[in-house]
mmCIF file of C-alpha atoms and ligand atoms in Angstrom:
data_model
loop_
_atom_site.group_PDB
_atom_site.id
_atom_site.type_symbol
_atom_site.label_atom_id
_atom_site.label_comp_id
_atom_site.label_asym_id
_atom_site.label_seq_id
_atom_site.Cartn_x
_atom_site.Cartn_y
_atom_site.Cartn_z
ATOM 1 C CA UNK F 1 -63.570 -32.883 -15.988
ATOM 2 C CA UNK F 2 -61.135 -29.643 -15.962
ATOM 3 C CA UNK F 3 -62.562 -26.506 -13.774
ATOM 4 C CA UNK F 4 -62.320 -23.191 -12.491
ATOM 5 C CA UNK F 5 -63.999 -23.663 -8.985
ATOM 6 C CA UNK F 6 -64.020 -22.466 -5.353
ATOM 7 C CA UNK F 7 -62.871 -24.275 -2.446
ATOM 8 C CA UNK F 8 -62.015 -23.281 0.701
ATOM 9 C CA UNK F 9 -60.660 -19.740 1.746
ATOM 10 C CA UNK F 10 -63.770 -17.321 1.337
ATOM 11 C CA UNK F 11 -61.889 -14.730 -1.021
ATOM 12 C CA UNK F 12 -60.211 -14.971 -4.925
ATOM 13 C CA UNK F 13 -57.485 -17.122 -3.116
ATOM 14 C CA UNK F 14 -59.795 -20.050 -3.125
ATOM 15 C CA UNK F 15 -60.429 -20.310 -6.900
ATOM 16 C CA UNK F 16 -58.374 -23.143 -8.254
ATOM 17 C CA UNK F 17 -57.947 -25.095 -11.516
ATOM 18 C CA UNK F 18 -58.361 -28.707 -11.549
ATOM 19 C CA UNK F 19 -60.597 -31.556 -11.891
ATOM 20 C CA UNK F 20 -63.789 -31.802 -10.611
ATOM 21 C CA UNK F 21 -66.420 -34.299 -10.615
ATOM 22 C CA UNK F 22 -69.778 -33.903 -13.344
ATOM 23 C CA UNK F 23 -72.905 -33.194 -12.067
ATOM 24 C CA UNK F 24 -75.049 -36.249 -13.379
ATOM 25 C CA UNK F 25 -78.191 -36.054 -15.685
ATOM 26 C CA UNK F 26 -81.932 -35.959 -14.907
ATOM 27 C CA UNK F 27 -84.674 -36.622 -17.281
ATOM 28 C CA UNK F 28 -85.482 -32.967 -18.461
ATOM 29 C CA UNK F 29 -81.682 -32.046 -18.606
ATOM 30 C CA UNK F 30 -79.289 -31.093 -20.683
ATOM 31 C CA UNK F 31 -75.292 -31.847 -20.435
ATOM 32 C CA UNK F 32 -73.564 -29.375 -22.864
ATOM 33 C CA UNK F 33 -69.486 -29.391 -23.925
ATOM 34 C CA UNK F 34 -68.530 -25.967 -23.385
ATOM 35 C CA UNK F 35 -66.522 -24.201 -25.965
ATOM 36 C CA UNK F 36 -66.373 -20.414 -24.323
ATOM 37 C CA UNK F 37 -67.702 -19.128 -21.313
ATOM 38 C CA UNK F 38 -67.683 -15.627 -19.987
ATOM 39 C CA UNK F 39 -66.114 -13.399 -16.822
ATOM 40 C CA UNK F 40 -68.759 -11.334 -15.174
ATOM 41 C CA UNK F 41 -68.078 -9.415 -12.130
ATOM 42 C CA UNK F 42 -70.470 -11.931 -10.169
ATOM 43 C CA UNK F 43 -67.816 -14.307 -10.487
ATOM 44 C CA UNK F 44 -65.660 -11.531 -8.625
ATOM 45 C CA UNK F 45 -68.322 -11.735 -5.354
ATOM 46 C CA UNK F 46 -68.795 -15.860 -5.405
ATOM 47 C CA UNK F 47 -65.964 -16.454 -3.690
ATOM 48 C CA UNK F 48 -66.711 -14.569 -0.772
ATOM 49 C CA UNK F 49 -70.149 -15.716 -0.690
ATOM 50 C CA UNK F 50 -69.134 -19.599 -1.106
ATOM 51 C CA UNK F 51 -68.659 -21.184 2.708
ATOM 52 C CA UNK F 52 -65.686 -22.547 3.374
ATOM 53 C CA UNK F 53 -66.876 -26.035 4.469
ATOM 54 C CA UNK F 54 -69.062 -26.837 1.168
ATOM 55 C CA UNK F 55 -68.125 -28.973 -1.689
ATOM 56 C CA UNK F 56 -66.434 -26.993 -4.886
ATOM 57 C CA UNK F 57 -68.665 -25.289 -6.676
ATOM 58 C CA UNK F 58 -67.964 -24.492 -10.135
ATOM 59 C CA UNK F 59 -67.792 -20.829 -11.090
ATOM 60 C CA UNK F 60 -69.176 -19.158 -14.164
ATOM 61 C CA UNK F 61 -73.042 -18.159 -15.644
ATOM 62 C CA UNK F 62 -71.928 -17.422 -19.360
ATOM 63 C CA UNK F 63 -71.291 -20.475 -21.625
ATOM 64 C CA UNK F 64 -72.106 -21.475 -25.231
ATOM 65 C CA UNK F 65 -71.616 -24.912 -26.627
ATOM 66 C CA UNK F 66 -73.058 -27.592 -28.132
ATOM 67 C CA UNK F 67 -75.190 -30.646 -26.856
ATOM 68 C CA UNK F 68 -73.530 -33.680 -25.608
ATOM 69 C CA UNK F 69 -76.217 -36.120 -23.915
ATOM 70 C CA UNK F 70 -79.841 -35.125 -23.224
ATOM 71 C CA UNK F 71 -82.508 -36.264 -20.534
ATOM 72 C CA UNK F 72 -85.632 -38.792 -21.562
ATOM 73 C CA UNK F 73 -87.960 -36.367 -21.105
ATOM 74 C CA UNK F 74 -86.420 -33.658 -23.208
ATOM 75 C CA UNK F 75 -87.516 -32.686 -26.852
ATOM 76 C CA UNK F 76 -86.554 -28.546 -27.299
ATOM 77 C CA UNK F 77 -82.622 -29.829 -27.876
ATOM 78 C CA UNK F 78 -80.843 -32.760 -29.398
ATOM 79 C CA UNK F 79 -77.391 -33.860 -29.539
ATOM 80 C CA UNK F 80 -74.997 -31.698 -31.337
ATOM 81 C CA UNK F 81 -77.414 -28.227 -31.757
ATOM 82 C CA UNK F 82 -75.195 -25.294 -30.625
ATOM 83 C CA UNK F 83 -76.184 -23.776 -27.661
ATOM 84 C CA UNK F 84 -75.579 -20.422 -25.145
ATOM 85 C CA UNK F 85 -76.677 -21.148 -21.678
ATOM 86 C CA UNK F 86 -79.305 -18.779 -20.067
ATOM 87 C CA UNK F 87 -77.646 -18.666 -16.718
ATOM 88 C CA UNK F 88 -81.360 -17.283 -15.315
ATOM 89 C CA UNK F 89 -82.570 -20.448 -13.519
ATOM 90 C CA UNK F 90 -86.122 -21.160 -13.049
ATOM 91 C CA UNK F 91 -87.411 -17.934 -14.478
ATOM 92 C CA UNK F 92 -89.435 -18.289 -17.455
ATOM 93 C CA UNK F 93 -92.137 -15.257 -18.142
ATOM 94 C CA UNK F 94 -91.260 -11.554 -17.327
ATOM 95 C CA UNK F 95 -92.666 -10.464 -14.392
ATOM 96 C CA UNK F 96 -92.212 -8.260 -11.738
ATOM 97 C CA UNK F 97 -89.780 -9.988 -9.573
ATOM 98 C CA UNK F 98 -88.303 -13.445 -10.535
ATOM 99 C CA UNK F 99 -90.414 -16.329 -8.537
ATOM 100 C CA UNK F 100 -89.638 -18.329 -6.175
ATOM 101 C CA UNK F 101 -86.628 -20.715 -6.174
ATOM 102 C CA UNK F 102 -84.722 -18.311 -9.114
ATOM 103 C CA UNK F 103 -81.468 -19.002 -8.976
ATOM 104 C CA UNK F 104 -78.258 -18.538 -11.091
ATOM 105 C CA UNK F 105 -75.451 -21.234 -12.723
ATOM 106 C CA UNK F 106 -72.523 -20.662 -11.173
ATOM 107 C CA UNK F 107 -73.412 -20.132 -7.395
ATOM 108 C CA UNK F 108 -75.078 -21.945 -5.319
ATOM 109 C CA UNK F 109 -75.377 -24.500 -8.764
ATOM 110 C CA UNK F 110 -72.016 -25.393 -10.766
ATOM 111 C CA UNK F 111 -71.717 -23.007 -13.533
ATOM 112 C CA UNK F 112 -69.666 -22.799 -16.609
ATOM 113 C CA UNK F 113 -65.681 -22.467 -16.580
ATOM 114 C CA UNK F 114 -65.540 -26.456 -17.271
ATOM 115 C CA UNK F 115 -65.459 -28.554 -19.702
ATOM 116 C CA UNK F 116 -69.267 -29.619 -19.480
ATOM 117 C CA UNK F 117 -72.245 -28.020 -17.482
ATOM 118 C CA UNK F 118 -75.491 -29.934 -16.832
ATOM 119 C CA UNK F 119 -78.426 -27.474 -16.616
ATOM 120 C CA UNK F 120 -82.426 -27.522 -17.482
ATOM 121 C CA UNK F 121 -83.589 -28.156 -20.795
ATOM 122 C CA UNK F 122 -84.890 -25.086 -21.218
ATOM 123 C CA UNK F 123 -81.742 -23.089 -20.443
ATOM 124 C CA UNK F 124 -79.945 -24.419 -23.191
ATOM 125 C CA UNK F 125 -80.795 -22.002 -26.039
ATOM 126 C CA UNK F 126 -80.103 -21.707 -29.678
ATOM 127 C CA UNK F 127 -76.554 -19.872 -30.150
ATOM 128 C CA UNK F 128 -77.459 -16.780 -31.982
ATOM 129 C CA UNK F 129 -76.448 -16.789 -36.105
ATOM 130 C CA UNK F 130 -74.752 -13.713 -35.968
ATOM 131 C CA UNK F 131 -72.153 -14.383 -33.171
ATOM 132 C CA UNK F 132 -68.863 -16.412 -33.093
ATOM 133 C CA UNK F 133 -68.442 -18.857 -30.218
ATOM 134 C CA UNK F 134 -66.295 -16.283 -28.119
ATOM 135 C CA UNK F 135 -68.946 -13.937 -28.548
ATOM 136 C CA UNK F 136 -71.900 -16.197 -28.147
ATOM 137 C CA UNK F 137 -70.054 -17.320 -24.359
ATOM 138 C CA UNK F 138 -69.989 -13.883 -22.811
ATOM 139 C CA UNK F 139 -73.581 -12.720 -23.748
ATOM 140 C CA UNK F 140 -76.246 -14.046 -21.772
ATOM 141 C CA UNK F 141 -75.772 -12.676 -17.828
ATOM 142 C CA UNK F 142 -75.113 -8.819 -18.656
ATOM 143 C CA UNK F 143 -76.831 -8.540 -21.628
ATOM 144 C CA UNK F 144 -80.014 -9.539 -20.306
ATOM 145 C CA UNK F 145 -79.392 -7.481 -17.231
ATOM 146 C CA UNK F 146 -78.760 -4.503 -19.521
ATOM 147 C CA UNK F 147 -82.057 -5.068 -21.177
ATOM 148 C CA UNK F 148 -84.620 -5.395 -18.508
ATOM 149 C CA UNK F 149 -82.930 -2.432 -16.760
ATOM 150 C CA UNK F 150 -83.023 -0.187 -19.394
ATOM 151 C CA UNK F 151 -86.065 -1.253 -21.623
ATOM 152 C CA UNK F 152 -88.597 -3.146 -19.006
ATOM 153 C CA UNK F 153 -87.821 -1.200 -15.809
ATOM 154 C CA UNK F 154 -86.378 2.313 -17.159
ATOM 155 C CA UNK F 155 -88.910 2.404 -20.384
ATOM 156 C CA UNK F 156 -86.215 3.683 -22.061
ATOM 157 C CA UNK F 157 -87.652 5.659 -25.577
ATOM 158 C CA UNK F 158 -86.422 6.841 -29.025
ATOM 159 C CA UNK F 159 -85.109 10.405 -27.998
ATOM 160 C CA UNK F 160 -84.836 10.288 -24.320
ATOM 161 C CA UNK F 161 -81.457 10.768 -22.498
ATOM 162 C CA UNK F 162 -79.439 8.001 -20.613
ATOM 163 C CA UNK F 163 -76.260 8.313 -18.557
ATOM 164 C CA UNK F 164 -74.656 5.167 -18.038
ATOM 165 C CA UNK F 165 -72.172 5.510 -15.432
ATOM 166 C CA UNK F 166 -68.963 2.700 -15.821
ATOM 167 C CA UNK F 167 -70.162 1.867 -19.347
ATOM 168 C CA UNK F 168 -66.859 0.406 -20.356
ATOM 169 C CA UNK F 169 -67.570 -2.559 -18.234
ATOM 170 C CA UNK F 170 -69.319 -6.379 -19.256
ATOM 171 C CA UNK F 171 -72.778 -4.860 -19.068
ATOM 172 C CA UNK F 172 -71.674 -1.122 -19.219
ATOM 173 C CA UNK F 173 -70.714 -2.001 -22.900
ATOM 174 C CA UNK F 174 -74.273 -3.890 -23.773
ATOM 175 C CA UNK F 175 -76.248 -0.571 -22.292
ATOM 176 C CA UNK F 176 -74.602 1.981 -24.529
ATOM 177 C CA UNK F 177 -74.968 0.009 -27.503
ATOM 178 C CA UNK F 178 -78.808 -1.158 -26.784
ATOM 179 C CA UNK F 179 -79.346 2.562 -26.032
ATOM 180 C CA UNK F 180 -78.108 3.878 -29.115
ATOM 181 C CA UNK F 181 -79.753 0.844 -31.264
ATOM 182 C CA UNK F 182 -83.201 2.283 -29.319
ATOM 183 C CA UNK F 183 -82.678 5.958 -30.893
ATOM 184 C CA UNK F 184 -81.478 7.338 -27.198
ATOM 185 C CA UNK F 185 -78.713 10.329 -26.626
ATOM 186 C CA UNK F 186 -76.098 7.805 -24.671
ATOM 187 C CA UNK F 187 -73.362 9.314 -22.353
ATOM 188 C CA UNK F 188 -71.343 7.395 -20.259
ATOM 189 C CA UNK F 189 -68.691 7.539 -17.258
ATOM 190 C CA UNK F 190 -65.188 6.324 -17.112
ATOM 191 C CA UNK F 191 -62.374 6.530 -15.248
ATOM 192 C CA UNK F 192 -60.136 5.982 -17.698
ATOM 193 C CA UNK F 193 -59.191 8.384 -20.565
ATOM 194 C CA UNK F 194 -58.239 5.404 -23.342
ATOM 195 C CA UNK F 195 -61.843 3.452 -22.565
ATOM 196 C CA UNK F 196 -63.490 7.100 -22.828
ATOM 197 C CA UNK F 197 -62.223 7.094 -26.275
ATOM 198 C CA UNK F 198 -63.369 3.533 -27.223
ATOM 199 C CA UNK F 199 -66.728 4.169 -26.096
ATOM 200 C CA UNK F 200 -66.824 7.388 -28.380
ATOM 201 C CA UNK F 201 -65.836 5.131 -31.212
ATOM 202 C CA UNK F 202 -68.427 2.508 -29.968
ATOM 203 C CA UNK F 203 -71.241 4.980 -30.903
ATOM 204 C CA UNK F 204 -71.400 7.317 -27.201
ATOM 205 C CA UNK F 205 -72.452 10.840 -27.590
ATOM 206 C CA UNK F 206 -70.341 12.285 -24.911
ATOM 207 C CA UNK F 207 -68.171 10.138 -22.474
ATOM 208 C CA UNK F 208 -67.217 11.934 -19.283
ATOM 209 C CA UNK F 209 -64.402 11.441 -16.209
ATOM 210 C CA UNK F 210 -65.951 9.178 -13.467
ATOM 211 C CA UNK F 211 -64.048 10.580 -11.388
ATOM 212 C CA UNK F 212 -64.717 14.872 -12.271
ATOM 213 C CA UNK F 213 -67.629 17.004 -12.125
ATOM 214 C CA UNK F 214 -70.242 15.309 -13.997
ATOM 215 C CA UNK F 215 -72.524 18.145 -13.893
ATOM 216 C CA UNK F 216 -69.886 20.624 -15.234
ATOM 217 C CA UNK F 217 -68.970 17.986 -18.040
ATOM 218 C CA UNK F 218 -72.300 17.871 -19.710
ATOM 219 C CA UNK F 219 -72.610 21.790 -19.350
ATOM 220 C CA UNK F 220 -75.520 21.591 -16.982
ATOM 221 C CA UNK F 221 -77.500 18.859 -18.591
ATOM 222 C CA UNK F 222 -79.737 16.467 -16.758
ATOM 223 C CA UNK F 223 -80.741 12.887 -18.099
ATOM 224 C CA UNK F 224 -84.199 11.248 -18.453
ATOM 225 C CA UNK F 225 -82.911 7.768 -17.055
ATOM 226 C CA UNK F 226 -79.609 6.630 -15.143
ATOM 227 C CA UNK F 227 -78.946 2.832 -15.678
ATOM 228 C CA UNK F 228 -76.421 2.465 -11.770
ATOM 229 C CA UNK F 229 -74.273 -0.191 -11.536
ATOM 230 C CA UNK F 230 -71.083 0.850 -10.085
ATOM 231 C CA UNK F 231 -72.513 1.876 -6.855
ATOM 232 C CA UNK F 232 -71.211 3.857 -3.946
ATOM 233 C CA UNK F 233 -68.823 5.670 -5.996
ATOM 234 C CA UNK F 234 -71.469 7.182 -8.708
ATOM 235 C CA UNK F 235 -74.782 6.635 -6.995
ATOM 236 C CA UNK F 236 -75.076 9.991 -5.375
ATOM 237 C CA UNK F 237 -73.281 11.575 -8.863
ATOM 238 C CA UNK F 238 -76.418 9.787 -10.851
ATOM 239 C CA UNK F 239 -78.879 10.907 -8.546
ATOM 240 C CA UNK F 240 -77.613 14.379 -8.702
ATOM 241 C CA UNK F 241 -77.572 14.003 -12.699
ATOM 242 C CA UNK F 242 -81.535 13.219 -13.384
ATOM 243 C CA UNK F 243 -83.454 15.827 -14.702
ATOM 244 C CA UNK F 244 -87.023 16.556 -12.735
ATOM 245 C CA UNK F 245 -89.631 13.288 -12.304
ATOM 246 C CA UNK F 246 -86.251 11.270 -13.861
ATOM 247 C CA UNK F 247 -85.750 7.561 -13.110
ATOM 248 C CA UNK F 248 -82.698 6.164 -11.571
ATOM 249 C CA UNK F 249 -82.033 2.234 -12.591
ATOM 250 C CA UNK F 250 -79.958 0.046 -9.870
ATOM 251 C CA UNK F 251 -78.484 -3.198 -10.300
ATOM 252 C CA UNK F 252 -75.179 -3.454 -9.520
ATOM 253 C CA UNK F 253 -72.975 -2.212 -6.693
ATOM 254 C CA UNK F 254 -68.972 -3.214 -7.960
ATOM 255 C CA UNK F 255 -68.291 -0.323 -5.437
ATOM 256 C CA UNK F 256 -69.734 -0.956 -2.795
ATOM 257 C CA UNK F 257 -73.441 -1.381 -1.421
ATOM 258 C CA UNK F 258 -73.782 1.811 0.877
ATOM 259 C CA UNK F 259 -74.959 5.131 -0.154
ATOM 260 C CA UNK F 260 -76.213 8.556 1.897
ATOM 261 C CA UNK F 261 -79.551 9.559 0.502
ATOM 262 C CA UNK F 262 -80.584 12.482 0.261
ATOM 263 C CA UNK F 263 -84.107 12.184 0.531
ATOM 264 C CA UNK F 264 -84.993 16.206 0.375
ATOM 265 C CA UNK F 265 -83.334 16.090 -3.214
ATOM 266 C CA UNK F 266 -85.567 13.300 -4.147
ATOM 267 C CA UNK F 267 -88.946 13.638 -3.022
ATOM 268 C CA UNK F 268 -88.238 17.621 -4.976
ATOM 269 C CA UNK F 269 -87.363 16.072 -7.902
ATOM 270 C CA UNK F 270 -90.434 13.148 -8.096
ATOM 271 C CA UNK F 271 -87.574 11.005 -8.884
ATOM 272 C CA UNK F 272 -88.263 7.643 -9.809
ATOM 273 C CA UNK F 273 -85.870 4.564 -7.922
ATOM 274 C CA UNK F 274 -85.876 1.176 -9.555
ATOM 275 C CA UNK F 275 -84.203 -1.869 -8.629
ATOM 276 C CA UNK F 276 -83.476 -4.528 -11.323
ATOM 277 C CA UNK F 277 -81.703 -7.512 -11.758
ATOM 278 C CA UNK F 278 -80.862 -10.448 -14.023
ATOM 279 C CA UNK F 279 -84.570 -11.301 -16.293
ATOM 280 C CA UNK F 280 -86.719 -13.596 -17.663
ATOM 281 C CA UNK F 281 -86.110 -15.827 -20.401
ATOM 282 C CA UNK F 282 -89.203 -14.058 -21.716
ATOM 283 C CA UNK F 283 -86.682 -11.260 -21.840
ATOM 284 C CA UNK F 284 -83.337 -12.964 -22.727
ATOM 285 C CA UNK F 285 -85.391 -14.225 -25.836
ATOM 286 C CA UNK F 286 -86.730 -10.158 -26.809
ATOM 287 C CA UNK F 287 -83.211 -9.265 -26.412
ATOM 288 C CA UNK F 288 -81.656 -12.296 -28.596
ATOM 289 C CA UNK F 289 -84.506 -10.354 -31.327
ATOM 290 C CA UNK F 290 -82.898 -6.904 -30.696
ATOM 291 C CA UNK F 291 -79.145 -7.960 -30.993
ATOM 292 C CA UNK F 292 -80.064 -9.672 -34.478
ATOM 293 C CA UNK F 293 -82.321 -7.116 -35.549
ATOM 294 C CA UNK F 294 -79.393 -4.758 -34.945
ATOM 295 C CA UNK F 295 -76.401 -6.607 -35.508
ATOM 296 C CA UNK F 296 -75.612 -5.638 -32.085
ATOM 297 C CA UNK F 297 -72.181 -8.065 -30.889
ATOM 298 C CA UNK F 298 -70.291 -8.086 -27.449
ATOM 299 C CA UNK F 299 -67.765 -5.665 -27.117
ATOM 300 C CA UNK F 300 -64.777 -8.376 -26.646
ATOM 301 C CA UNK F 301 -61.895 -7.917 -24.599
ATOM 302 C CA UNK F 302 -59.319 -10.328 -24.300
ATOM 303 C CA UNK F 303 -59.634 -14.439 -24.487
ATOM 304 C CA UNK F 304 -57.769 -16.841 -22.119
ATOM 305 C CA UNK F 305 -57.567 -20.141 -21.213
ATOM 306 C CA UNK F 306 -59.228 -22.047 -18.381
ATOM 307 C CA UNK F 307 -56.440 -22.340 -16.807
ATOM 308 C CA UNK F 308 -54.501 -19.164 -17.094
ATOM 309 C CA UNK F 309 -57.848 -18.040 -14.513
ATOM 310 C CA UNK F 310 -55.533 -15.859 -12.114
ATOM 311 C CA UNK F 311 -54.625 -13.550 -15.442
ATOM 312 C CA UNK F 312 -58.206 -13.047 -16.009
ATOM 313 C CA UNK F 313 -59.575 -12.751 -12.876
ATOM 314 C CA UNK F 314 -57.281 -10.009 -12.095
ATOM 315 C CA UNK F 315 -57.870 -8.494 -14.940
ATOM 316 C CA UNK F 316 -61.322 -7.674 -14.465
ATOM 317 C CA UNK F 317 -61.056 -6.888 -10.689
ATOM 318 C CA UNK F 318 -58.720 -4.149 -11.670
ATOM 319 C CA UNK F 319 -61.028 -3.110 -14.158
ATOM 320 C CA UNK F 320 -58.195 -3.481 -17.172
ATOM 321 C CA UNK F 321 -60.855 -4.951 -19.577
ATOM 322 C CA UNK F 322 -62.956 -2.475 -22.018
ATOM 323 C CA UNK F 323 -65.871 -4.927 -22.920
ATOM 324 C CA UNK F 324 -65.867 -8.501 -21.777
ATOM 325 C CA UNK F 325 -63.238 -11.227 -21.041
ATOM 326 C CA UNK F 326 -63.716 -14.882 -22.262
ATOM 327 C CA UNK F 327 -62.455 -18.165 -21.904
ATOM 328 C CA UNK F 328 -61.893 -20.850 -24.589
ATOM 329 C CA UNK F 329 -62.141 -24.212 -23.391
HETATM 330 N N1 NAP B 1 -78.221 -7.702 -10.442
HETATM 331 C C1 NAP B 1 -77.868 -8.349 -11.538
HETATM 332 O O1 NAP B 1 -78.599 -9.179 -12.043
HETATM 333 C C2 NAP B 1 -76.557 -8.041 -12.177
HETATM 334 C C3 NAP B 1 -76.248 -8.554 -13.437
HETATM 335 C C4 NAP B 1 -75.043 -8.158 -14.044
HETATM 336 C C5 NAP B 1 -74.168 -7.338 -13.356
HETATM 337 N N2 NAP B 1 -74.502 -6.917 -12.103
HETATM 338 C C6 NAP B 1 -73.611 -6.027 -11.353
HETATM 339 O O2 NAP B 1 -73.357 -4.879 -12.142
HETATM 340 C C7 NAP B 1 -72.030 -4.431 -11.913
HETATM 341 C C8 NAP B 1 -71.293 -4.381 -13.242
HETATM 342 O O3 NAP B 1 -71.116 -5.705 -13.699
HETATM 343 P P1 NAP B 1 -70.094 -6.035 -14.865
HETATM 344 O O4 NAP B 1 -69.967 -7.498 -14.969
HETATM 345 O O5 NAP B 1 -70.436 -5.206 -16.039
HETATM 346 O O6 NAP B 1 -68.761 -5.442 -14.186
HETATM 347 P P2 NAP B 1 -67.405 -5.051 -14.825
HETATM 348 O O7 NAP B 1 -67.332 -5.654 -16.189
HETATM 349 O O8 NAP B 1 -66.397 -5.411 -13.810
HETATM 350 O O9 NAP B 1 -67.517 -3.441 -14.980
HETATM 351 C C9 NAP B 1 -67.599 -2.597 -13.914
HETATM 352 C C10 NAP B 1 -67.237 -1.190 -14.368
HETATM 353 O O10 NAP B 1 -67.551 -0.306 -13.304
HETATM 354 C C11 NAP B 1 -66.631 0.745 -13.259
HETATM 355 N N3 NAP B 1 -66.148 0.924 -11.880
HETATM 356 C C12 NAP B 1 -65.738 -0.042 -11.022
HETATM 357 N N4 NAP B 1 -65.343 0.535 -9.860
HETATM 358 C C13 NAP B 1 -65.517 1.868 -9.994
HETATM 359 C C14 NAP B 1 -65.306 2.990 -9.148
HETATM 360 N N5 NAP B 1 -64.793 2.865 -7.915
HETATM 361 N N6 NAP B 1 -65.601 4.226 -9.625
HETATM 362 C C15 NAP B 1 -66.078 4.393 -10.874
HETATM 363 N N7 NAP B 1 -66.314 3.354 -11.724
HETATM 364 C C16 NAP B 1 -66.032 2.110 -11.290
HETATM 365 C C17 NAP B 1 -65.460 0.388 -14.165
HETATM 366 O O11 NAP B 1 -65.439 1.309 -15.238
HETATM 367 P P3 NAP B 1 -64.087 2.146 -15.626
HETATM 368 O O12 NAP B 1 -62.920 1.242 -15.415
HETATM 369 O O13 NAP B 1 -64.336 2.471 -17.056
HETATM 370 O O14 NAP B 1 -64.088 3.348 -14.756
HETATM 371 C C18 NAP B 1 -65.760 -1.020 -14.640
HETATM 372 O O15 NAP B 1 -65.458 -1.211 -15.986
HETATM 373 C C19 NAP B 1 -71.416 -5.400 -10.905
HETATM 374 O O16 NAP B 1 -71.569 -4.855 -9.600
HETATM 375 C C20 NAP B 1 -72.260 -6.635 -11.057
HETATM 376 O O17 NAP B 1 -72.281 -7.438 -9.914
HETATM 377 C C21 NAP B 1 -75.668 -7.252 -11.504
#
């Protein structure tokens, strides 16, 4: 079959296009025919991550398509349902950290920019009414990240305050528009002026310069919760930005991992610092509820073809998307 996969080099020069070999079928598996699949910035770190000695691997965790063969043992699916593929593998109910064994398609398993992807029964999930099969294939990963960070771990409520720093971004866009949906004052960071506008339009109460004061911006006014995940660049910015016993969210790091702490500031302000990252199906299955019961959809970026990869790719490592960037296979 035709993929985007790894190979070789450990950086984005390694990801080629080009036919790979299918992973075969067990009994409680699923092979699905992709029709979209979508670019998260994960698929931006893989490469560096994937030795340089190992077979391909596939790259991609978003996907949504429709049933092609099923294992003997399996009786959730059938041939031909419609499906989006929980990239969250082996994690079933919420709970505090994922167990044992959790992994995610796409790296170190072969994920979704191909043709087909064979995966667990259970992570082949009924495409959502409401969503078109471009929007349906760049849901799962981010969205689900964006709602156990803000709603399990940060406890966001109705009339509480939330900075969400890079907001323009794949999950950046699902957090402001979950916020809002939960009744929450949503303000959000970018570095560019034109995204700043789209995320007023997208329902933001105040969108601010990444890259300015923040402090000066918002007159003085702290924030109940910070969801982080740009990283090095905003971390000590959020910190700086939480009002008194406030809770700082991490779960991404696009720029870079490293941070000075100021640990003085923090112990003053009984701050409260939370990792996160990916969730449950438990979870993916709440927030499939919320996104109905709000008519929420992704905010969509720009579609390309599998094998016009370099385009996209780029793309989002120069950050030129406002939302998320899909494939059509
Ligand atoms: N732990 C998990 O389970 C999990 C799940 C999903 C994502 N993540 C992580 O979360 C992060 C975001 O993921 P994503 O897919 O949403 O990424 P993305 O679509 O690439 O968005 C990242 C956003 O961060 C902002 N940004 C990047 N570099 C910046 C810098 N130097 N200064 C200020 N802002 C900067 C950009 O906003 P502007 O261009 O508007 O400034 C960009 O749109 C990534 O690090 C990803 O690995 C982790």
């Amino acid at each position: 079959m035709k993929a985007i996969y790894h190979k070789g080099v450990q950086s984005l020069e390694g990801i080629q296009f080009g036919e790979v070999e299918q992973d075969k079928i067990s009994d409680d598996e699923v092979i699905v025919k992709l029709k979209t699949a979508g670019l998260n910035h994960r698929d931006l770190f893989i490469p560096n991550r994937h030795n340089e000695n190992d077979p391909p691997i596939v790259l991609g965790s978003d996907g949504a398509g429709v049933v092609d063969q099923i294992g003997a043992d399996v009786t959730n699916v059938k041939v031909g349902d419609e499906v989006i593929i929980n990239p969250s593998l082996g994690w079933e109910k919420n709970s505090a950290v994922p167990p044992e064994g959790f992994e995610i398609t796409g790296f170190p398993f072969n994920g979704t920019f191909a043709e087909y992807i064979t995966i667990p029964a259970e992570n082949a999930v009924p495409k959502p009414k409401h969503l078109n099969w471009e929007e349906a294939g760049v849901l799962a990963l981010s969205a689900m990240t964006a709602y156990r960070a803000l709603f399990t771990r940060g406890q966001l409520k109705a009339g509480q305050t939330v900075l969400i720093p890079g907001a323009t971004g794949g999950a950046g866009t699902y957090l402001m528009q979950f916020a809002k949906a939960a009744g929450a004052t949503v303000y959000v960071t970018s570095r560019s002026k034109e995204k700043r506008q789209q995320a007023l339009k997208l329902g933001a109460d105040k969108a601010i310069d990444s890259e300015l004061d923040w402090n000066e911006q918002l007159d003085g006014e702290k924030v109940d919760l910070v969801i982080e995940s740009v990283g090095a660049a905003t971390f000590k910015k959020s910190v700086d930005q939480l009002k008194r016993g406030g809770t700082l969210v991490a779960f991404g790091a696009s720029a870079g991992d490293t941070v000075d702490f100021d640990l003085r500031k923090f112990f003053y302000g009984q701050f409260n610092l939370l990792g996160s990252t990916m969730a449950s199906a438990e979870e993916l299955h709440e927030m499939l509820d919320f996104i109905e019961k709000h008519s929420i959809k992704p905010v969509m970026d720009k579609s390309y073809k599998l094998e016009d990869f370099e385009e996209a790719f780029e793309r989002l490592d120069n950050a030129g998307m406002m939302g998320k960037i899909a494939f059509t296979i």
